[in-house]
Short mmCIF file of C-alpha atoms and ligand atoms in Angstrom, two decimals:
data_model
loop_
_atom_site.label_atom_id
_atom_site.label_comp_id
_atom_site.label_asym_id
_atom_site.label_seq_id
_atom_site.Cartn_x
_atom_site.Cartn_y
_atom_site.Cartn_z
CA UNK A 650 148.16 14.88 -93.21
CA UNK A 651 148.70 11.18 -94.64
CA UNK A 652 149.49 8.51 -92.18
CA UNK A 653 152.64 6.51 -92.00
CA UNK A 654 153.06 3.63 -93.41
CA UNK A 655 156.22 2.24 -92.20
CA UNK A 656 159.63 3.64 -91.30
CA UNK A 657 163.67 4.09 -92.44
CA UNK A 658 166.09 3.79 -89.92
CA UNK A 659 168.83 6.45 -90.17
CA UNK A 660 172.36 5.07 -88.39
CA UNK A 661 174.77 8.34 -87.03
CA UNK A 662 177.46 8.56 -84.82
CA UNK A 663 175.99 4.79 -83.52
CA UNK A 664 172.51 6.07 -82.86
CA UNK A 665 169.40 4.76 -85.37
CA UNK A 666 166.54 7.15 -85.48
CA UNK A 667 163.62 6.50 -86.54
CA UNK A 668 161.66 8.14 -89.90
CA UNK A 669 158.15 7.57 -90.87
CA UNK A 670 157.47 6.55 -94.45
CA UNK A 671 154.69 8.49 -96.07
CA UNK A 672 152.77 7.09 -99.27
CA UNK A 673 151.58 9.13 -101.70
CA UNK A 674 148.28 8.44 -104.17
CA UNK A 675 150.60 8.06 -106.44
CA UNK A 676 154.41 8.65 -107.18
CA UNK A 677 157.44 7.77 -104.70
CA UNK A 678 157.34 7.40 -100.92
CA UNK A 679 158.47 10.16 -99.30
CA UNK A 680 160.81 10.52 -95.98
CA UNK A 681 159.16 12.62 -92.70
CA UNK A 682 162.60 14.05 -91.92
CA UNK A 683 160.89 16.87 -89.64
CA UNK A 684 161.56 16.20 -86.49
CA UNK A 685 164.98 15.08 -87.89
CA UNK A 686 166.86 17.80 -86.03
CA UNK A 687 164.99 17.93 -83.08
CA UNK A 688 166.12 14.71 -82.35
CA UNK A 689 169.33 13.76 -84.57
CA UNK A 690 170.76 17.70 -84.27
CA UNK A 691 171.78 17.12 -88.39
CA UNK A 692 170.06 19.07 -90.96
CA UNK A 693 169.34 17.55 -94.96
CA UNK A 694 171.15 19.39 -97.88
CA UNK A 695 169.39 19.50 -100.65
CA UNK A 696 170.14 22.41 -102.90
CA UNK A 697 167.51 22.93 -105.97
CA UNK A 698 165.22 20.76 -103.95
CA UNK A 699 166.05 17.78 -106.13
CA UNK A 700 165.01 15.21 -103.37
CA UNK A 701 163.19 17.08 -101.40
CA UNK A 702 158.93 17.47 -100.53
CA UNK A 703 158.24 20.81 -99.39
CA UNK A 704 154.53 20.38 -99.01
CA UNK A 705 151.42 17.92 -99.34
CA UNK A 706 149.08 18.64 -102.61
CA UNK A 707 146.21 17.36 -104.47
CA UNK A 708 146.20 19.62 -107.46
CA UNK A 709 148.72 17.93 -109.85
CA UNK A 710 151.19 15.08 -110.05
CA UNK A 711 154.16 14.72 -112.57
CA UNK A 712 155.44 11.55 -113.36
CA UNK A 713 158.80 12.48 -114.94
CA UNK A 714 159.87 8.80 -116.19
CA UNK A 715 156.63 8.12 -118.29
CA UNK A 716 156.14 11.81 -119.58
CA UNK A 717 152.81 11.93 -117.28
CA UNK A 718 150.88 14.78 -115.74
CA UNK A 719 147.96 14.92 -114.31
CA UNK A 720 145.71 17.27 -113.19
CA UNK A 721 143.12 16.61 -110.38
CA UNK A 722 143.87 13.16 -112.44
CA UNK A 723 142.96 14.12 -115.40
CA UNK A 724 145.56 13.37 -117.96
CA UNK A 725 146.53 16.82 -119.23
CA UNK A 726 146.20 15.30 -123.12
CA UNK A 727 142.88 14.29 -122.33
CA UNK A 728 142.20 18.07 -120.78
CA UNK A 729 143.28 20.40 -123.87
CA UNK A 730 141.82 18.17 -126.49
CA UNK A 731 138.13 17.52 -124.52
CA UNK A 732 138.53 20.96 -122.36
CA UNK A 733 138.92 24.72 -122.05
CA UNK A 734 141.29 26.72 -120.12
CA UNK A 735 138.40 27.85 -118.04
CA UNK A 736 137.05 24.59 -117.14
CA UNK A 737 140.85 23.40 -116.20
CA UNK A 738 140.62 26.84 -114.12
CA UNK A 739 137.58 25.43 -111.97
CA UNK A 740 139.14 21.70 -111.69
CA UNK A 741 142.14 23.21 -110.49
CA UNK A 742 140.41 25.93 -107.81
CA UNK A 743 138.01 23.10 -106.74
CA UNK A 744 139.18 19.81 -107.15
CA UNK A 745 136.17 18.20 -109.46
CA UNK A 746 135.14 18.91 -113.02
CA UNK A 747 132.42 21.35 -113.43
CA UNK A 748 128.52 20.50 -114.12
CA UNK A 749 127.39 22.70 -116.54
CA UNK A 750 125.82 24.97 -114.53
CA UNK A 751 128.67 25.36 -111.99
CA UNK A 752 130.60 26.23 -115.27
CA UNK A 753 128.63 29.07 -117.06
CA UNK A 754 128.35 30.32 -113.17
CA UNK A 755 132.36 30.04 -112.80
CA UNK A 756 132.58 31.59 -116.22
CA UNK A 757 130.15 34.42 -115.48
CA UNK A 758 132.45 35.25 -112.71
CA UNK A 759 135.19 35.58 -114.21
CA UNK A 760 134.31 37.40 -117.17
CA UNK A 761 132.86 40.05 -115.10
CA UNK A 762 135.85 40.41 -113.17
CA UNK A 763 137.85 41.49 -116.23
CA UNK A 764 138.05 45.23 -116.31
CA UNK A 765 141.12 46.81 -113.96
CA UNK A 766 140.50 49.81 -112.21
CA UNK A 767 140.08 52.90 -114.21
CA UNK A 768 142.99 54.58 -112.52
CA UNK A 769 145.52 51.86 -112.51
CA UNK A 770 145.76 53.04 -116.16
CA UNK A 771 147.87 55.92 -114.64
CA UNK A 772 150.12 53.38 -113.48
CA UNK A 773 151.05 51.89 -116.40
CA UNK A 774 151.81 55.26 -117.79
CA UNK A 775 154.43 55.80 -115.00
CA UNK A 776 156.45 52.80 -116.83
CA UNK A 777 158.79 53.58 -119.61
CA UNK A 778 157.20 52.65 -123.47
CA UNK A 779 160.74 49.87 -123.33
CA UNK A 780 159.87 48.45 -120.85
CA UNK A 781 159.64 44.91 -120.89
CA UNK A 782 156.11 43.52 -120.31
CA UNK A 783 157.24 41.17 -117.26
CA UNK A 784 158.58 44.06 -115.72
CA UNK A 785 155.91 46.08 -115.92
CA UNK A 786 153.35 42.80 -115.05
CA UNK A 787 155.29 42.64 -111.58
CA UNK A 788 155.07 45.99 -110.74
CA UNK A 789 150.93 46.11 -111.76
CA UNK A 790 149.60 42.84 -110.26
CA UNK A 791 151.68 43.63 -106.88
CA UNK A 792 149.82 47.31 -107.28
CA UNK A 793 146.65 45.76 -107.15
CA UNK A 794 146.74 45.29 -103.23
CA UNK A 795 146.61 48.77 -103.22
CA UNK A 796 143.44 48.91 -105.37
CA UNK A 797 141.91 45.74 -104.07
CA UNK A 798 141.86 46.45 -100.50
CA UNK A 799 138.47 44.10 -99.92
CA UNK A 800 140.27 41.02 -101.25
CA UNK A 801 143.29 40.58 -98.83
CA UNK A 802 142.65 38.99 -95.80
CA UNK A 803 143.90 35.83 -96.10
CA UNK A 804 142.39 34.14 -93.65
CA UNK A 805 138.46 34.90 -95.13
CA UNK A 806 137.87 32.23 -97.17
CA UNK A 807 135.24 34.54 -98.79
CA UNK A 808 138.39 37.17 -99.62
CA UNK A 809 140.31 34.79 -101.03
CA UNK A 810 138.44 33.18 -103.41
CA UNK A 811 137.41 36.95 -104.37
CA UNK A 812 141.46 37.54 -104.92
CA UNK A 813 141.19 34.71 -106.95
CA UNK A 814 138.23 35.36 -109.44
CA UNK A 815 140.04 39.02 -109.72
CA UNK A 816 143.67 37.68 -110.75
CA UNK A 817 142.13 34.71 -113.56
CA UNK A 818 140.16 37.58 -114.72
CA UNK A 819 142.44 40.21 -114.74
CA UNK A 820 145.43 38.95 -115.42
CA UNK A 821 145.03 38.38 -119.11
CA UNK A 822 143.77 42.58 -118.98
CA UNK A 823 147.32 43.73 -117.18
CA UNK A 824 149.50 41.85 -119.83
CA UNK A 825 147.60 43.13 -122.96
CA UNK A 826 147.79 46.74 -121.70
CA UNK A 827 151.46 46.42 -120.97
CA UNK A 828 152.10 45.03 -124.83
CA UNK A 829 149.86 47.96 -125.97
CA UNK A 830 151.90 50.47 -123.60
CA UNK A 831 154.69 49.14 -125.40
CA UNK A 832 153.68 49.38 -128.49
CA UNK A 833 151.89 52.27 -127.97
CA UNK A 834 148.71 51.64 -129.30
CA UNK A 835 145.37 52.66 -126.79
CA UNK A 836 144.32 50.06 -124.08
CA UNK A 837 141.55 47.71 -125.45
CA UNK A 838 139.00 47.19 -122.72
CA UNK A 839 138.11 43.64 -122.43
CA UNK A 840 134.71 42.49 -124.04
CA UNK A 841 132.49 40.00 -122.28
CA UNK A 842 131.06 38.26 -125.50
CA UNK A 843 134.89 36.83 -126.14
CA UNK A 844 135.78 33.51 -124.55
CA UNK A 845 138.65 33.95 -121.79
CA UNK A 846 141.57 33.33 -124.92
CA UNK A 847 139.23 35.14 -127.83
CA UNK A 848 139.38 38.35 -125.22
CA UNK A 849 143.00 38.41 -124.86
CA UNK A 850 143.49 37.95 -128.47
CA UNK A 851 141.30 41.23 -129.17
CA UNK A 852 142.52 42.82 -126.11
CA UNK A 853 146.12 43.11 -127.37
CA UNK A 854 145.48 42.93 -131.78
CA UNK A 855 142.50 45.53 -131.54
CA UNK A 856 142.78 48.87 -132.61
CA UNK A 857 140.23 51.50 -131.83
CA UNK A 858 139.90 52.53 -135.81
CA UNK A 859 139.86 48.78 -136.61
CA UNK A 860 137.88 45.81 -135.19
CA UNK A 861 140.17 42.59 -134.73
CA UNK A 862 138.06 39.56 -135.90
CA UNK A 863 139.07 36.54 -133.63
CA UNK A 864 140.21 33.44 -135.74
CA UNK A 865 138.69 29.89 -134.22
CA UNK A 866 141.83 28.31 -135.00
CA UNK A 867 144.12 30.89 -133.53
CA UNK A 868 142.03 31.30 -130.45
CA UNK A 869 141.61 27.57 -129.62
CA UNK A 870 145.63 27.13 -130.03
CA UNK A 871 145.82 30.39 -127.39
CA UNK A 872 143.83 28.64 -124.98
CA UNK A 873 146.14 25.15 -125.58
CA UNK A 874 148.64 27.01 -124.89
CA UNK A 875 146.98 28.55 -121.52
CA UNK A 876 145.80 24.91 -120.54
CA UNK A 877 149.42 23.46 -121.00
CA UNK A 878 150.88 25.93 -119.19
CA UNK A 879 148.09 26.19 -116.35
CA UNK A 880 149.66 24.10 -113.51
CA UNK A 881 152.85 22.33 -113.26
CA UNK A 882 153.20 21.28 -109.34
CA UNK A 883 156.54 22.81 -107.15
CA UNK A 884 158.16 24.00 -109.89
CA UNK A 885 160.17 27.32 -109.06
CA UNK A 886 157.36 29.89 -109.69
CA UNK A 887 154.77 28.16 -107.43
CA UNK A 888 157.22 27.35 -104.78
CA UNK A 889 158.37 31.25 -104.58
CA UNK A 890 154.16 31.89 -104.44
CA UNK A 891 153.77 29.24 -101.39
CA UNK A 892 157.04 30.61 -99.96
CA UNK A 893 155.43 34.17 -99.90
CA UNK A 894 152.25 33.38 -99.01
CA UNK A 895 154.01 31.26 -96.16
CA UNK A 896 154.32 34.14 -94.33
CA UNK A 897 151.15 35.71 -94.65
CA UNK A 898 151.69 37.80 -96.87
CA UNK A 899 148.64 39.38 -99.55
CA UNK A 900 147.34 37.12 -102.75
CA UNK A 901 148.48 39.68 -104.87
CA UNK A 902 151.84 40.24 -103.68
CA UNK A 903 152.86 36.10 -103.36
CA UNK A 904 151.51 36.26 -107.57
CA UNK A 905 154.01 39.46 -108.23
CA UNK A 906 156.26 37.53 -106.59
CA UNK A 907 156.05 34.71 -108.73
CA UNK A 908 155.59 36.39 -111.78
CA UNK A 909 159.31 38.08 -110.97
CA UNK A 910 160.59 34.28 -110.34
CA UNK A 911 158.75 33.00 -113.54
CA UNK A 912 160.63 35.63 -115.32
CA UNK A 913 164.47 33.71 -115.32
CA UNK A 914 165.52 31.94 -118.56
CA UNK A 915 165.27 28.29 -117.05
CA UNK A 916 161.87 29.10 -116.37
CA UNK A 917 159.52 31.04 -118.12
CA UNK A 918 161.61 33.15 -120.05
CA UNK A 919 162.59 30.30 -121.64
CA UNK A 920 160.02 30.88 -124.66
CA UNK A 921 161.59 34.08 -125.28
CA UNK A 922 165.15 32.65 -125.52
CA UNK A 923 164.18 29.70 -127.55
CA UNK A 924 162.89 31.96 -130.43
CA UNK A 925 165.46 34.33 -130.25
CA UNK A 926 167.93 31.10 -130.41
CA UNK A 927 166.38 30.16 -133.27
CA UNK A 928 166.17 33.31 -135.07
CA UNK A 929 170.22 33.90 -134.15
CA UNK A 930 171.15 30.32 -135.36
CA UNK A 931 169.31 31.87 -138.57
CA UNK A 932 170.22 28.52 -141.35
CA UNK A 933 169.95 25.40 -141.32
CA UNK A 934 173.86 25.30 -141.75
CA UNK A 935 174.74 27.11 -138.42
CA UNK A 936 172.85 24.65 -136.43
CA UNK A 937 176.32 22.33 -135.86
CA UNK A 938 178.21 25.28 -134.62
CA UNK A 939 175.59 25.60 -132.17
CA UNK A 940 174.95 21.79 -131.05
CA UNK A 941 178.82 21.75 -130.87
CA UNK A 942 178.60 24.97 -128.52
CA UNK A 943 175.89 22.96 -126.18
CA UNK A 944 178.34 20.21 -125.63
CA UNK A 945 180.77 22.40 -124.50
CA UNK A 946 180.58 23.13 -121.14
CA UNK A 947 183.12 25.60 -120.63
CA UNK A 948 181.12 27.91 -123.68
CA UNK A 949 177.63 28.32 -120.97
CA UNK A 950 175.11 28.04 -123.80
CA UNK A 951 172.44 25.66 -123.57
CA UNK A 952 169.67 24.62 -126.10
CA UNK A 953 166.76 26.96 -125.22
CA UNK A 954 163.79 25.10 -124.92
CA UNK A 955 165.15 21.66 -124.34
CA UNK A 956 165.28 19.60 -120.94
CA UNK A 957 163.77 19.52 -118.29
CA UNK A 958 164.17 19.06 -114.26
CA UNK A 959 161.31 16.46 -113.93
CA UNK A 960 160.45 14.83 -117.96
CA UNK A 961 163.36 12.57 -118.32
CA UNK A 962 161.34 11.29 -121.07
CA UNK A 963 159.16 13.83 -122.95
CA UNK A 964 157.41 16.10 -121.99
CA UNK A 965 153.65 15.48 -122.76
CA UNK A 966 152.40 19.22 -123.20
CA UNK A 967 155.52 19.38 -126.03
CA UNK A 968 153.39 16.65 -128.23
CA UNK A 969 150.03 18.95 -127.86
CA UNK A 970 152.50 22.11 -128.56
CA UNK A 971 153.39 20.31 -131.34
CA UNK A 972 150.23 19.20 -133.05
CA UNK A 973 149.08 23.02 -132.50
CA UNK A 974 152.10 24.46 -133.96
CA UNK A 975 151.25 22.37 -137.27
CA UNK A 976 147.55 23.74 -137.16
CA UNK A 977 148.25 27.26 -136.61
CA UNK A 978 151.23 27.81 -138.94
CA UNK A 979 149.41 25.75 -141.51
CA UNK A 980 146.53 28.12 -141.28
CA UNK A 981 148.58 30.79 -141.28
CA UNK A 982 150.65 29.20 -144.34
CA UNK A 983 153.92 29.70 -143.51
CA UNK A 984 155.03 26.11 -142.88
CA UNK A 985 158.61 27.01 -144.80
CA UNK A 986 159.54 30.17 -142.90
CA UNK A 987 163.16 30.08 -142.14
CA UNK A 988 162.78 30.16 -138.23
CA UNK A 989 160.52 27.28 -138.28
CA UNK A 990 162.79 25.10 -140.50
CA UNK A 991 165.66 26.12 -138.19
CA UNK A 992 163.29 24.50 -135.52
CA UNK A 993 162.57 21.39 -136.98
CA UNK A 994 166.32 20.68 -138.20
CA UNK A 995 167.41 21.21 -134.71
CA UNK A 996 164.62 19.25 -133.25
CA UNK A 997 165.55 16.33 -135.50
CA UNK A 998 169.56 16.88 -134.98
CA UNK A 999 169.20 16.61 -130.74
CA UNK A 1000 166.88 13.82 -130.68
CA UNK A 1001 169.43 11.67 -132.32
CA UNK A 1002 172.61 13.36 -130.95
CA UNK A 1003 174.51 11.17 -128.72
CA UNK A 1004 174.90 14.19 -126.37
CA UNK A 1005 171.12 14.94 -125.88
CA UNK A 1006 169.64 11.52 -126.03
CA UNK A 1007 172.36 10.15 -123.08
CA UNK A 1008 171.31 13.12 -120.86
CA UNK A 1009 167.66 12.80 -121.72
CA UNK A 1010 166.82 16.19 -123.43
CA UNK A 1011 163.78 16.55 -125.24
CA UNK A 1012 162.37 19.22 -126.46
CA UNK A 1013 159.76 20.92 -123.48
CA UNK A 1014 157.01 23.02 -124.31
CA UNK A 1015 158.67 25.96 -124.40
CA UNK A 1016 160.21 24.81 -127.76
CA UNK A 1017 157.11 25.08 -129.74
CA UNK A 1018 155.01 27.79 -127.53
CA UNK A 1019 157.51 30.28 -128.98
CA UNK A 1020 157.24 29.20 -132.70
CA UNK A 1021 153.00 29.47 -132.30
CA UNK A 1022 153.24 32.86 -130.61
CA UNK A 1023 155.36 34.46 -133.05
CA UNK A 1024 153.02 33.07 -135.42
CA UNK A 1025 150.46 34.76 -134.26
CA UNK A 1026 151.92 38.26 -134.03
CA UNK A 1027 152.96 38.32 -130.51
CA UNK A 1028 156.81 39.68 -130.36
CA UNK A 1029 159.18 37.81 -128.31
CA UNK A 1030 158.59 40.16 -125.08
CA UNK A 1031 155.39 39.02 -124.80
CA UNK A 1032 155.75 35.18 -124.40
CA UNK A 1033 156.47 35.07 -120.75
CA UNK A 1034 153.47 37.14 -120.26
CA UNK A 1035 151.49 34.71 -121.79
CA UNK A 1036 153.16 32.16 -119.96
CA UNK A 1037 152.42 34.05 -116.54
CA UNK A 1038 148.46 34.64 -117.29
CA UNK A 1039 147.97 30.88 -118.07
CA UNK A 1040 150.19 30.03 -114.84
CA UNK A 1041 148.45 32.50 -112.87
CA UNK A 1042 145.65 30.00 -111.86
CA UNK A 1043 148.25 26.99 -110.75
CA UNK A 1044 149.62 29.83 -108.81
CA UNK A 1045 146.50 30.65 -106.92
CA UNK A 1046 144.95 27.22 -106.51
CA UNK A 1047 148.23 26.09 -104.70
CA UNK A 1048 148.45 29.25 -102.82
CA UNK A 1049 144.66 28.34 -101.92
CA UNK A 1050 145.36 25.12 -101.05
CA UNK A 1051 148.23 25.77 -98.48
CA UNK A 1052 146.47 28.53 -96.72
CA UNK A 1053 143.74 26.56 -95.85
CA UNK A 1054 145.93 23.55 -94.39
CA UNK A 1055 145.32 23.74 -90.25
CA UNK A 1056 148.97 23.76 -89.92
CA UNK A 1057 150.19 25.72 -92.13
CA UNK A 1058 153.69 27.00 -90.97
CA UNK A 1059 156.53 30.03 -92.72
CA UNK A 1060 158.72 28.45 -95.04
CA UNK A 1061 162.45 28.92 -93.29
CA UNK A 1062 164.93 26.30 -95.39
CA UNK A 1063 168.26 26.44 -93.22
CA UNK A 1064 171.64 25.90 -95.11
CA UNK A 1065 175.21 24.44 -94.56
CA UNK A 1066 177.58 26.87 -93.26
CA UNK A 1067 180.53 27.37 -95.03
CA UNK A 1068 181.65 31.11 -93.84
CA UNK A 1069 184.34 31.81 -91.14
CA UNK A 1070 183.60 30.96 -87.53
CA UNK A 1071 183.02 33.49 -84.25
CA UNK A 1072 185.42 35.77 -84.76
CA UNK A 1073 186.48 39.43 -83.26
CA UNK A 1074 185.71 42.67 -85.29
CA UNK A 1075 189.03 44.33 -85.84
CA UNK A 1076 189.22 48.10 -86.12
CA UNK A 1077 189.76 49.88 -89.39
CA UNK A 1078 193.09 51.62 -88.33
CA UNK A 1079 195.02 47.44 -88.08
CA UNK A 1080 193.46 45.79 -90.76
N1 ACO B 983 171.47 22.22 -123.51
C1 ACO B 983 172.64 21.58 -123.31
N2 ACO B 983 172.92 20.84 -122.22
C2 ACO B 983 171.96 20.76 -121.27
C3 ACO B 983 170.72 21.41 -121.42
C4 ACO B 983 170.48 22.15 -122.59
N3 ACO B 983 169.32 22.78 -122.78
N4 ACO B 983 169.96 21.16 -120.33
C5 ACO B 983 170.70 20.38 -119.53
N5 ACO B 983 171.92 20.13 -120.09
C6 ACO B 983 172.97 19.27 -119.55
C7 ACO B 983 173.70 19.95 -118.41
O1 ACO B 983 174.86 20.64 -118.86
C8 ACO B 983 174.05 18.78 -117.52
O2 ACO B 983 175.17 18.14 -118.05
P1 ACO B 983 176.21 17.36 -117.07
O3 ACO B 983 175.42 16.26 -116.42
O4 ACO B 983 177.26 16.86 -118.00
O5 ACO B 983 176.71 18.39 -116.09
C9 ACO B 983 172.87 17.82 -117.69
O6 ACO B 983 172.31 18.14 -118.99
C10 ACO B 983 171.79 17.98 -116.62
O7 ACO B 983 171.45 19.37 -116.55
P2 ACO B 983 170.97 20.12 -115.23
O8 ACO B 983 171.18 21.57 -115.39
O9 ACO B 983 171.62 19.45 -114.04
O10 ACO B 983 169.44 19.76 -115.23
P3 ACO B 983 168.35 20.51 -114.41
O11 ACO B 983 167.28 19.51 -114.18
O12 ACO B 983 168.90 21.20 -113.23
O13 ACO B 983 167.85 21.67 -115.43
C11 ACO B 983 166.69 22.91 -117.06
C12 ACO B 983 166.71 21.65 -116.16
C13 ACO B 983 166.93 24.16 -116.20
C14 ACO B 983 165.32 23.04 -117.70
C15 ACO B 983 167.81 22.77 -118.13
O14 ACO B 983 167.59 21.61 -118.91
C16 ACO B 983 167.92 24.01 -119.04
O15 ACO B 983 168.60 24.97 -118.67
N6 ACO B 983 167.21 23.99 -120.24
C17 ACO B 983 167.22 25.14 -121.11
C18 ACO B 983 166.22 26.18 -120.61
C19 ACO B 983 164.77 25.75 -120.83
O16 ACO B 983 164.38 25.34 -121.91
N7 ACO B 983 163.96 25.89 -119.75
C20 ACO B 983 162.53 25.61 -119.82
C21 ACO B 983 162.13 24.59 -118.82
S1 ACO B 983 160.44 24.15 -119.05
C22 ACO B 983 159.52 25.35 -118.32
O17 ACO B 983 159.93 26.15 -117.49
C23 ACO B 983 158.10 25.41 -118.74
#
């Protein structure tokens, strides 16, 4: 636990109490408010968690003002244009970049932790063929506790870091079979000669009558887009994991559970509503209409895929999105489809708008993630899927880390009361 460096004094009712000053690495000091209401009998309200620490971590650190995030340290632009998505896996399980040999060992692992169990195939086919994928991705990874019994005691570090190894591999597996469920086509099984992003790609565009020949360009822009969205610190998703796993509960249920959270439109889903802003907004010519109905407040739209809670600035994965998004659709050659030009009016209308440049909304990475995917085939269902395999490992590294702290306690936020007081129950005959 870091060490105090110097203390606030609080003034209530007359009284001063005393609160230790904690310094970070880097980033803000913080305010030890725990023993707060021990001694001052006040809680903190801080809804959305705006201004509030809810834990101690090494993995990543966000600095919001100057567009900054690091992993381990590592500036993430440095990361997808020098790295994989399995090498950011290892720095982000164990704290150091790989050597080579740790690598192709890490990699080894994983790859031959790919295949599901034969019969959760029946339990896909218990899902409806409209079902979307996330749905069926929270029901299937919180399954696996109940095919991976010899992988959930949490407190064997040697079960753990099995759970982990299982969900990086396997992940990627569960969402392709629930877009070929969907679709349905016949599961592809995974194939250990493809890299972690050149597997997924065959695993879901594979058919058995036809081989699916894995473009370079395509797959490195599917592993950018795994990398960017690999860790992100507290946001909503990895707090629900850490809040799940306060309690003890199994690796695989605390990942379900974050999957379901990841799910919402101001988080992951977010993809998903951006392009199917975009394709709604249709012209070039409707995009006014639609800035006009962002300003509105009373009309509860908001520009999909801009802002953010922490980039006041930009958001650095959105300038790697963006570079990729060039690449792939100028592979592809379809720089002038209508959706795209949609995107890159709108893009250039908000960055100068008065509205969005005041409140500091850039486009995040969601913006262009969509635009790529689509590109690539994928259908709008299947974009928070993506999103949730490449999170999966940020999930598990901080769930990791906070079940190996010594003092690790249940999350239990309290609230400010607003309801009626004490009362007496009246019966039903004189109400
Ligand atoms: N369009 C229009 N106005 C917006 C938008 C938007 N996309 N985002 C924020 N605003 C406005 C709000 O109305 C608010 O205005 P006010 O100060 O006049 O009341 C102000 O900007 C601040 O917005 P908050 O909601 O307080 O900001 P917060 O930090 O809570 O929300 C969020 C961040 C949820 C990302 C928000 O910007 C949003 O809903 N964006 C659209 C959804 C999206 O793209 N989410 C993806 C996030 S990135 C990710 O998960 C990988």
């Amino acid at each position: 636990m870091t060490d105090a460096t110097r203390t606030a004094t609080l003034t209530l009712d007359g009284k001063e109490y005393s609160l230790p000053v904690l310094s970070p690495s880097v980033g803000p000091d913080v305010l030890d408010i725990r023993k707060l209401y021990g001694e001052a009998d006040v809680f903190t309200f801080d809804p959305g968690f705006t201004s509030t620490a809810a834990c101690e971590s090494a993995i990543t650190f966000i600095d919001g003002d100057k567009g900054e995030l690091l992993h381990r340290g590592y500036p993430i632009e440095q990361l997808a244009a020098q790295s994989t998505h399995i090498e950011l896996c290892y720095l982000l399980l164990y704290g150091e970049l790989p050597t080579a040999a740790q690598l192709a060992d890490f990699t080894g692992r994983v790859t031959k932790h790919t295949m599901v169990h034969e019969q959760m195939h029946n339990f896909f086919r218990g899902f409806r063929r409209d079902a979307h994928p996330m749905a069926t991705m929270v029901g299937v990874v919180g399954a696996m506790s109940a095919f991976y019994h010899d992988s959930l005691d949490i407190n064997d570090p040697w079960q753990r870091e099995v759970a982990s190894i299982r969900m990086i591999a396997k992940l990627p597996t569960i969402a392709a079979m629930a877009f070929k469920y969907s679709v349905g086509q016949p599961f592809v099984y995974p194939k250990n000669a493809f890299s972690y992003a050149g597997n997924f790609l065959n695993m879901c565009f594979a058919v058995p009558a036809e081989d699916y020949v894995v473009n370079p360009v395509l797959e490195k822009a599917m592993d950018r887009i795994m990398m960017l969205h690999a860790d992100h610190e507290q946001n909503a998703s990895t707090s629900t994991v850490r809040l799940a796993g306060s309690s003890g509960a199994n690796p695989f249920a605390c990942i379900a559970a974050g999957i379901a959270c990841l799910w919402g439109p101001a988080h992951g889903g977010a993809n998903q509503a951006c392009l199917e802003m975009l394709r709604e907004i249709g012209t070039v010519d409707r995009i006014p209409e639609y800035i006009a109905k962002a300003k509105d407040k009373n009309s509860g739209f908001r520009l999909m895929g801009f802002g953010h809670r922490v980039y006041k600035n930009f958001d650095p994965r959105a300038t790697v999105m963006k570079e990729s998004a060039d690449e792939v659709l100028g592979l592809l050659g379809i720089e002038n489809n209508p959706t795209l030009q949609v995107a890159k009016e709108l893009e250039r209308i908000a960055l100068q708008d008065e509205y969005f440049v005041s409140k500091k909304l850039y486009p995040n990475v969601d913006f262009y993630s969509g635009i790529i995917l689509d590109a690539m085939g994928f259908p709008t269902s299947m974009f928070t899927p993506i999103f949730a395999i490449s999170r999966t490992v940020g999930w598990i590294s901080q769930w990791k880390e906070m079940i190996a702290e010594k003092n690790q306690k249940i999350g239990r936020p309290r609230q400010l009361y607003v309801g009626s007081p004490k009362r007496d129950y009246v019966n039903i005959r004189h109400r």
